[in-house]
mmCIF file of C-alpha atoms and ligand atoms in Angstrom:
data_model
loop_
_atom_site.group_PDB
_atom_site.id
_atom_site.type_symbol
_atom_site.label_atom_id
_atom_site.label_comp_id
_atom_site.label_asym_id
_atom_site.label_seq_id
_atom_site.Cartn_x
_atom_site.Cartn_y
_atom_site.Cartn_z
ATOM 1 C CA MET A 358 10.077 2.463 -17.806
ATOM 2 C CA ALA A 359 12.459 1.090 -15.193
ATOM 3 C CA ASP A 360 11.366 -1.355 -12.536
ATOM 4 C CA ALA A 361 10.487 0.311 -9.237
ATOM 5 C CA ILE A 362 10.248 -3.083 -7.564
ATOM 6 C CA ALA A 363 12.043 -6.323 -8.416
ATOM 7 C CA LEU A 364 11.921 -9.464 -6.272
ATOM 8 C CA LYS A 365 13.984 -12.488 -7.248
ATOM 9 C CA ALA A 366 13.249 -15.802 -5.525
ATOM 10 C CA VAL A 367 12.513 -14.009 -2.242
ATOM 11 C CA SER A 368 11.915 -16.757 0.316
ATOM 12 C CA PHE A 369 10.276 -16.609 3.684
ATOM 13 C CA VAL A 370 8.810 -19.266 5.987
ATOM 14 C CA TYR A 371 6.088 -18.867 8.610
ATOM 15 C CA ASP A 372 5.456 -21.948 10.741
ATOM 16 C CA GLY A 373 6.067 -24.482 7.997
ATOM 17 C CA PHE A 374 4.351 -22.347 5.322
ATOM 18 C CA PRO A 375 7.106 -21.663 2.781
ATOM 19 C CA MET A 376 6.704 -18.690 0.479
ATOM 20 C CA SER A 377 8.802 -17.641 -2.511
ATOM 21 C CA PHE A 378 8.066 -14.509 -4.490
ATOM 22 C CA ASP A 379 9.162 -13.308 -7.907
ATOM 23 C CA LEU A 380 7.732 -9.984 -9.003
ATOM 24 C CA ARG A 381 8.593 -6.965 -11.138
ATOM 25 C CA VAL A 382 6.662 -3.714 -11.018
ATOM 26 C CA GLU A 383 7.329 -0.922 -13.468
ATOM 27 C CA ALA A 384 7.668 2.569 -11.975
ATOM 28 C CA GLY A 385 4.392 4.510 -11.895
ATOM 29 C CA THR A 386 2.190 1.381 -11.898
ATOM 30 C CA LEU A 387 -0.688 0.751 -9.513
ATOM 31 C CA LEU A 388 -0.531 -2.998 -8.910
ATOM 32 C CA ALA A 389 -3.309 -4.733 -6.990
ATOM 33 C CA LEU A 390 -2.455 -7.895 -5.028
ATOM 34 C CA ILE A 391 -5.394 -10.250 -4.767
ATOM 35 C CA GLY A 392 -5.725 -13.805 -3.532
ATOM 36 C CA PRO A 393 -7.266 -16.016 -0.840
ATOM 37 C CA SER A 394 -6.879 -15.396 2.857
ATOM 38 C CA GLY A 395 -3.501 -16.662 4.048
ATOM 39 C CA ALA A 396 -2.009 -16.662 0.525
ATOM 40 C CA GLY A 397 0.873 -14.384 1.527
ATOM 41 C CA LYS A 398 -0.222 -10.930 0.318
ATOM 42 C CA SER A 399 0.643 -9.099 3.551
ATOM 43 C CA THR A 400 3.882 -11.052 3.890
ATOM 44 C CA LEU A 401 4.885 -9.984 0.381
ATOM 45 C CA LEU A 402 4.195 -6.356 1.298
ATOM 46 C CA ASN A 403 6.085 -6.696 4.581
ATOM 47 C CA LEU A 404 9.107 -8.145 2.777
ATOM 48 C CA ILE A 405 9.116 -5.208 0.355
ATOM 49 C CA ALA A 406 8.666 -2.647 3.143
ATOM 50 C CA GLY A 407 11.382 -4.316 5.243
ATOM 51 C CA PHE A 408 9.212 -5.418 8.182
ATOM 52 C CA GLU A 409 10.241 -9.007 7.428
ATOM 53 C CA ARG A 410 13.600 -10.273 6.162
ATOM 54 C CA PRO A 411 13.828 -12.977 3.486
ATOM 55 C CA SER A 412 15.821 -16.138 4.160
ATOM 56 C CA ALA A 413 17.041 -16.045 0.540
ATOM 57 C CA GLY A 414 16.622 -13.967 -2.601
ATOM 58 C CA LYS A 415 17.079 -10.323 -3.545
ATOM 59 C CA ILE A 416 14.853 -7.261 -3.313
ATOM 60 C CA HIS A 417 15.622 -4.246 -5.492
ATOM 61 C CA LEU A 418 13.666 -1.013 -5.035
ATOM 62 C CA MET A 419 14.158 1.961 -7.351
ATOM 63 C CA GLY A 420 17.198 0.216 -8.775
ATOM 64 C CA GLU A 421 18.916 -0.329 -5.436
ATOM 65 C CA ASP A 422 19.501 -3.622 -3.632
ATOM 66 C CA VAL A 423 17.634 -3.067 -0.337
ATOM 67 C CA THR A 424 17.624 -6.690 0.844
ATOM 68 C CA ALA A 425 19.761 -5.854 3.876
ATOM 69 C CA LEU A 426 18.292 -2.409 4.586
ATOM 70 C CA PRO A 427 15.908 -1.729 7.499
ATOM 71 C CA SER A 428 12.420 -0.441 6.705
ATOM 72 C CA ALA A 429 13.250 3.180 7.597
ATOM 73 C CA LYS A 430 15.943 3.257 4.911
ATOM 74 C CA ARG A 431 13.740 1.868 2.149
ATOM 75 C CA PRO A 432 11.928 4.096 -0.358
ATOM 76 C CA VAL A 433 8.535 2.784 0.825
ATOM 77 C CA THR A 434 5.664 4.207 2.844
ATOM 78 C CA THR A 435 3.141 1.714 4.195
ATOM 79 C CA LEU A 436 -0.480 2.262 5.068
ATOM 80 C CA PHE A 437 -2.400 -0.409 6.972
ATOM 81 C CA GLN A 438 -6.066 -0.904 7.705
ATOM 82 C CA ASP A 439 -5.472 0.440 11.170
ATOM 83 C CA ASN A 440 -4.049 3.833 10.335
ATOM 84 C CA ASN A 441 -1.779 4.022 13.406
ATOM 85 C CA LEU A 442 -2.391 7.677 14.163
ATOM 86 C CA PHE A 443 -1.310 8.923 17.576
ATOM 87 C CA THR A 444 -4.626 9.376 19.367
ATOM 88 C CA HIS A 445 -3.431 12.147 21.697
ATOM 89 C CA LEU A 446 -1.961 14.304 18.913
ATOM 90 C CA ASP A 447 -3.871 16.526 16.517
ATOM 91 C CA VAL A 448 -4.012 16.058 12.747
ATOM 92 C CA GLN A 449 -1.266 18.570 11.965
ATOM 93 C CA THR A 450 1.166 16.979 14.453
ATOM 94 C CA ASN A 451 0.360 13.467 13.268
ATOM 95 C CA ILE A 452 1.261 14.496 9.736
ATOM 96 C CA ALA A 453 4.324 16.486 10.825
ATOM 97 C CA LEU A 454 5.699 13.348 12.502
ATOM 98 C CA GLY A 455 5.915 11.819 9.035
ATOM 99 C CA VAL A 456 8.554 14.423 8.194
ATOM 100 C CA ASP A 457 10.409 14.769 11.485
ATOM 101 C CA PRO A 458 10.220 12.313 14.413
ATOM 102 C CA ARG A 459 10.088 15.276 16.810
ATOM 103 C CA GLY A 460 7.472 17.063 14.721
ATOM 104 C CA ARG A 461 9.658 20.148 14.272
ATOM 105 C CA LEU A 462 9.245 21.530 10.797
ATOM 106 C CA THR A 463 10.944 24.065 8.560
ATOM 107 C CA ALA A 464 8.785 26.594 6.727
ATOM 108 C CA ALA A 465 9.040 24.511 3.535
ATOM 109 C CA GLU A 466 7.961 21.376 5.425
ATOM 110 C CA LYS A 467 4.991 23.230 6.931
ATOM 111 C CA THR A 468 3.966 24.178 3.409
ATOM 112 C CA ALA A 469 4.245 20.505 2.381
ATOM 113 C CA VAL A 470 1.983 19.501 5.294
ATOM 114 C CA SER A 471 -0.622 22.101 4.283
ATOM 115 C CA ALA A 472 -0.445 20.932 0.673
ATOM 116 C CA ALA A 473 -0.941 17.301 1.732
ATOM 117 C CA LEU A 474 -3.935 18.257 3.888
ATOM 118 C CA GLU A 475 -5.396 20.128 0.972
ATOM 119 C CA GLN A 476 -4.849 17.190 -1.354
ATOM 120 C CA VAL A 477 -6.818 14.886 0.961
ATOM 121 C CA ASP A 478 -9.453 17.602 1.420
ATOM 122 C CA LEU A 479 -8.866 18.150 5.142
ATOM 123 C CA THR A 480 -7.847 21.797 5.200
ATOM 124 C CA GLY A 481 -9.301 23.296 8.389
ATOM 125 C CA PHE A 482 -9.023 20.019 10.343
ATOM 126 C CA GLU A 483 -5.455 20.687 11.555
ATOM 127 C CA ARG A 484 -6.327 20.961 15.258
ATOM 128 C CA ARG A 485 -8.734 18.002 15.484
ATOM 129 C CA LEU A 486 -7.830 14.848 17.346
ATOM 130 C CA PRO A 487 -8.233 11.517 15.515
ATOM 131 C CA SER A 488 -11.200 10.706 17.812
ATOM 132 C CA GLU A 489 -12.960 13.783 16.400
ATOM 133 C CA LEU A 490 -12.788 12.433 12.845
ATOM 134 C CA SER A 491 -14.699 9.790 10.884
ATOM 135 C CA GLY A 492 -12.954 6.554 9.888
ATOM 136 C CA GLY A 493 -12.562 7.800 6.324
ATOM 137 C CA GLN A 494 -11.129 11.117 7.492
ATOM 138 C CA ARG A 495 -8.646 9.273 9.716
ATOM 139 C CA GLN A 496 -7.467 7.235 6.742
ATOM 140 C CA ARG A 497 -7.096 10.442 4.750
ATOM 141 C CA VAL A 498 -4.882 11.878 7.525
ATOM 142 C CA ALA A 499 -2.754 8.721 7.358
ATOM 143 C CA LEU A 500 -2.572 9.134 3.594
ATOM 144 C CA ALA A 501 -1.511 12.782 3.963
ATOM 145 C CA ARG A 502 1.225 11.662 6.351
ATOM 146 C CA ALA A 503 2.349 9.080 3.804
ATOM 147 C CA LEU A 504 2.436 11.838 1.189
ATOM 148 C CA VAL A 505 4.671 14.197 3.132
ATOM 149 C CA MET A 506 7.095 11.328 3.699
ATOM 150 C CA ASP A 507 7.521 11.608 -0.046
ATOM 151 C CA ARG A 508 8.828 8.141 -0.805
ATOM 152 C CA PRO A 509 8.383 6.807 -4.323
ATOM 153 C CA ILE A 510 6.646 3.531 -3.374
ATOM 154 C CA LEU A 511 3.336 3.433 -1.515
ATOM 155 C CA ALA A 512 2.351 0.052 -0.036
ATOM 156 C CA LEU A 513 -1.296 -0.214 1.008
ATOM 157 C CA ASP A 514 -2.472 -3.224 3.014
ATOM 158 C CA GLU A 515 -6.252 -3.184 2.835
ATOM 159 C CA PRO A 516 -6.330 0.434 3.966
ATOM 160 C CA PHE A 517 -10.019 0.877 3.210
ATOM 161 C CA ALA A 518 -11.377 -2.337 4.710
ATOM 162 C CA ALA A 519 -13.317 -0.461 7.393
ATOM 163 C CA LEU A 520 -14.849 2.027 4.964
ATOM 164 C CA GLY A 521 -18.109 1.875 3.042
ATOM 165 C CA PRO A 522 -18.209 1.455 -0.759
ATOM 166 C CA ALA A 523 -18.515 5.178 -1.549
ATOM 167 C CA GLN A 524 -15.639 6.139 0.743
ATOM 168 C CA ARG A 525 -13.544 3.314 -0.677
ATOM 169 C CA ARG A 526 -14.080 4.616 -4.189
ATOM 170 C CA GLU A 527 -13.222 8.131 -3.044
ATOM 171 C CA MET A 528 -9.962 6.940 -1.433
ATOM 172 C CA LEU A 529 -9.034 4.943 -4.516
ATOM 173 C CA GLY A 530 -9.599 8.039 -6.646
ATOM 174 C CA LEU A 531 -7.372 10.020 -4.314
ATOM 175 C CA ILE A 532 -4.614 7.442 -4.464
ATOM 176 C CA ASP A 533 -4.787 7.286 -8.224
ATOM 177 C CA GLU A 534 -4.548 11.088 -8.380
ATOM 178 C CA MET A 535 -1.463 10.995 -6.145
ATOM 179 C CA ARG A 536 0.117 8.328 -8.243
ATOM 180 C CA ARG A 537 -0.334 10.457 -11.354
ATOM 181 C CA THR A 538 0.710 13.797 -9.835
ATOM 182 C CA ARG A 539 3.661 12.422 -7.882
ATOM 183 C CA GLY A 540 4.668 9.518 -10.112
ATOM 184 C CA LEU A 541 4.285 7.002 -7.285
ATOM 185 C CA THR A 542 4.394 3.251 -7.668
ATOM 186 C CA VAL A 543 1.514 1.797 -5.649
ATOM 187 C CA LEU A 544 0.926 -1.708 -4.300
ATOM 188 C CA LEU A 545 -2.616 -2.319 -3.096
ATOM 189 C CA VAL A 546 -3.563 -5.469 -1.181
ATOM 190 C CA SER A 547 -7.279 -5.866 -1.629
ATOM 191 C CA HIS A 548 -10.010 -8.406 -1.002
ATOM 192 C CA HIS A 549 -12.179 -6.773 -3.634
ATOM 193 C CA PRO A 550 -11.597 -7.583 -7.312
ATOM 194 C CA ASP A 551 -13.787 -4.506 -7.959
ATOM 195 C CA GLU A 552 -11.134 -2.302 -6.405
ATOM 196 C CA ALA A 553 -8.526 -3.832 -8.682
ATOM 197 C CA ARG A 554 -10.768 -3.301 -11.688
ATOM 198 C CA LEU A 555 -11.476 0.288 -10.696
ATOM 199 C CA ALA A 556 -7.994 1.491 -9.894
ATOM 200 C CA ALA A 557 -5.250 -0.966 -10.823
ATOM 201 C CA ASP A 558 -3.415 -0.969 -14.157
ATOM 202 C CA ARG A 559 -2.143 -4.388 -13.317
ATOM 203 C CA THR A 560 -3.050 -7.112 -10.853
ATOM 204 C CA ALA A 561 -1.078 -9.978 -9.342
ATOM 205 C CA PHE A 562 -2.800 -13.134 -8.122
ATOM 206 C CA ILE A 563 -1.104 -14.487 -5.019
ATOM 207 C CA ASP A 564 -1.785 -18.075 -3.948
ATOM 208 C CA LYS A 565 -0.022 -20.494 -1.600
ATOM 209 C CA GLY A 566 2.931 -18.186 -1.022
ATOM 210 C CA ARG A 567 3.633 -17.436 -4.692
ATOM 211 C CA VAL A 568 2.873 -14.833 -7.344
ATOM 212 C CA VAL A 569 0.930 -17.185 -9.598
ATOM 213 C CA ALA A 570 0.167 -14.653 -12.335
ATOM 214 C CA GLU A 571 0.603 -10.948 -12.990
ATOM 215 C CA ASP A 572 -0.982 -9.108 -15.905
ATOM 216 C CA ARG A 573 -3.112 -6.185 -16.988
ATOM 217 C CA THR A 574 -6.081 -6.188 -14.590
ATOM 218 C CA ASP A 575 -8.746 -6.845 -17.239
ATOM 219 C CA LEU A 576 -6.738 -9.723 -18.706
ATOM 220 C CA LEU A 577 -5.884 -11.265 -15.341
ATOM 221 C CA LEU A 578 -9.450 -11.195 -14.026
ATOM 222 C CA ALA A 579 -10.636 -12.853 -17.257
ATOM 223 C CA ARG A 580 -8.232 -15.792 -17.041
ATOM 224 C CA ILE A 581 -10.013 -19.097 -16.780
ATOM 225 C CA ASP A 582 -6.947 -21.334 -16.943
ATOM 226 C CA LEU A 583 -5.885 -20.787 -13.331
ATOM 227 C CA PRO A 584 -7.974 -23.005 -11.020
ATOM 228 C CA GLY A 585 -6.883 -21.086 -7.910
ATOM 229 C CA LEU A 586 -8.026 -17.821 -9.451
ATOM 230 C CA THR A 587 -11.395 -19.090 -10.649
ATOM 231 C CA ASP A 588 -12.039 -20.597 -7.204
ATOM 232 C CA TYR A 589 -11.046 -17.318 -5.576
ATOM 233 C CA LEU A 590 -13.211 -15.181 -7.844
ATOM 234 C CA GLY A 591 -16.174 -17.553 -7.653
ATOM 235 C CA ASP A 592 -19.151 -15.955 -9.376
ATOM 236 C CA TYR A 593 -17.437 -12.608 -9.676
ATOM 237 C CA ASP A 594 -18.030 -11.246 -13.153
HETATM 238 N N1 ATP B 565 3.079 -13.409 12.530
HETATM 239 C C1 ATP B 565 2.869 -14.612 11.980
HETATM 240 N N2 ATP B 565 3.304 -15.738 12.583
HETATM 241 C C2 ATP B 565 3.128 -16.953 12.029
HETATM 242 N N3 ATP B 565 2.498 -17.146 10.861
HETATM 243 C C3 ATP B 565 2.019 -16.075 10.221
HETATM 244 C C4 ATP B 565 2.177 -14.750 10.736
HETATM 245 N N4 ATP B 565 1.612 -13.869 9.872
HETATM 246 C C5 ATP B 565 1.118 -14.628 8.872
HETATM 247 N N5 ATP B 565 1.364 -15.931 9.061
HETATM 248 C C6 ATP B 565 1.004 -17.039 8.154
HETATM 249 O O1 ATP B 565 1.630 -16.778 6.905
HETATM 250 C C7 ATP B 565 0.758 -17.073 5.817
HETATM 251 C C8 ATP B 565 0.560 -15.847 4.958
HETATM 252 O O2 ATP B 565 -0.130 -14.850 5.705
HETATM 253 P P1 ATP B 565 -0.442 -13.404 5.118
HETATM 254 O O3 ATP B 565 -0.951 -12.572 6.240
HETATM 255 O O4 ATP B 565 0.718 -12.910 4.357
HETATM 256 O O5 ATP B 565 -1.617 -13.745 4.093
HETATM 257 P P2 ATP B 565 -2.652 -12.774 3.377
HETATM 258 O O6 ATP B 565 -2.737 -13.244 1.964
HETATM 259 O O7 ATP B 565 -2.257 -11.352 3.579
HETATM 260 O O8 ATP B 565 -3.990 -13.117 4.154
HETATM 261 P P3 ATP B 565 -5.292 -12.216 4.478
HETATM 262 O O9 ATP B 565 -5.905 -11.933 3.153
HETATM 263 O O10 ATP B 565 -6.125 -13.122 5.308
HETATM 264 O O11 ATP B 565 -4.824 -11.000 5.196
HETATM 265 C C9 ATP B 565 -0.534 -17.598 6.450
HETATM 266 O O12 ATP B 565 -0.459 -19.002 6.419
HETATM 267 C C10 ATP B 565 -0.473 -17.086 7.864
HETATM 268 O O13 ATP B 565 -1.138 -17.964 8.744
#
């Protein structure tokens, strides 16, 4: 399989905290990014999505050098913890805005919106406002919007942090289903090694602004030779 994501010596500095990332992700992989608070996980995601620009290095996505491209031109959809729905617009319009900034849709696009709503199990909720939904339902709307944008890379920055364990598992299942049915490559920043174990083929351990190790999830979580990782995992078994 080809690499969907390739970062070569991608450097970035925040207030005297230098980071440099090397990473390759095969297309169709769900890669979890774990590591201590402040390690650089969100920064890595932001560099890939184009919300931050590296001071050096190259970023290739789906085989194309995107280092100089703005986020809107990159093949990436991002989902954050705060789902960024427009509070005054109903579910259908929020999702439609993922396709067209004015929310005007062709018949085929309307069908895609309905299909996305069905996939996240929200058929019948089209006219609800975000305030009339639960936190989990709001995240599912944001996920449906990400789906209709139909970009091959999905970058998730702790999107389920505000949800309970059962809802988190449900969302992970949904994301895994989407990855399989749509062939997406998924990056998932998570504070829960359990989430990585549950859903991620592979996991990268980020520490002190670097990708310290990347491997199959079961193998990575079992490594005892990386002091940073054992400290991070603590008693996790
Ligand atoms: N907007 C910013 N301005 C200045 N420094 C920042 C900014 N955002 C992050 N940093 C710093 O960059 C480093 C990496 O932060 P980042 O948010 O990428 O870490 P993280 O691994 O995602 O952390 P967490 O798990 O706590 O979300 C930290 O030292 C942080 O303090």
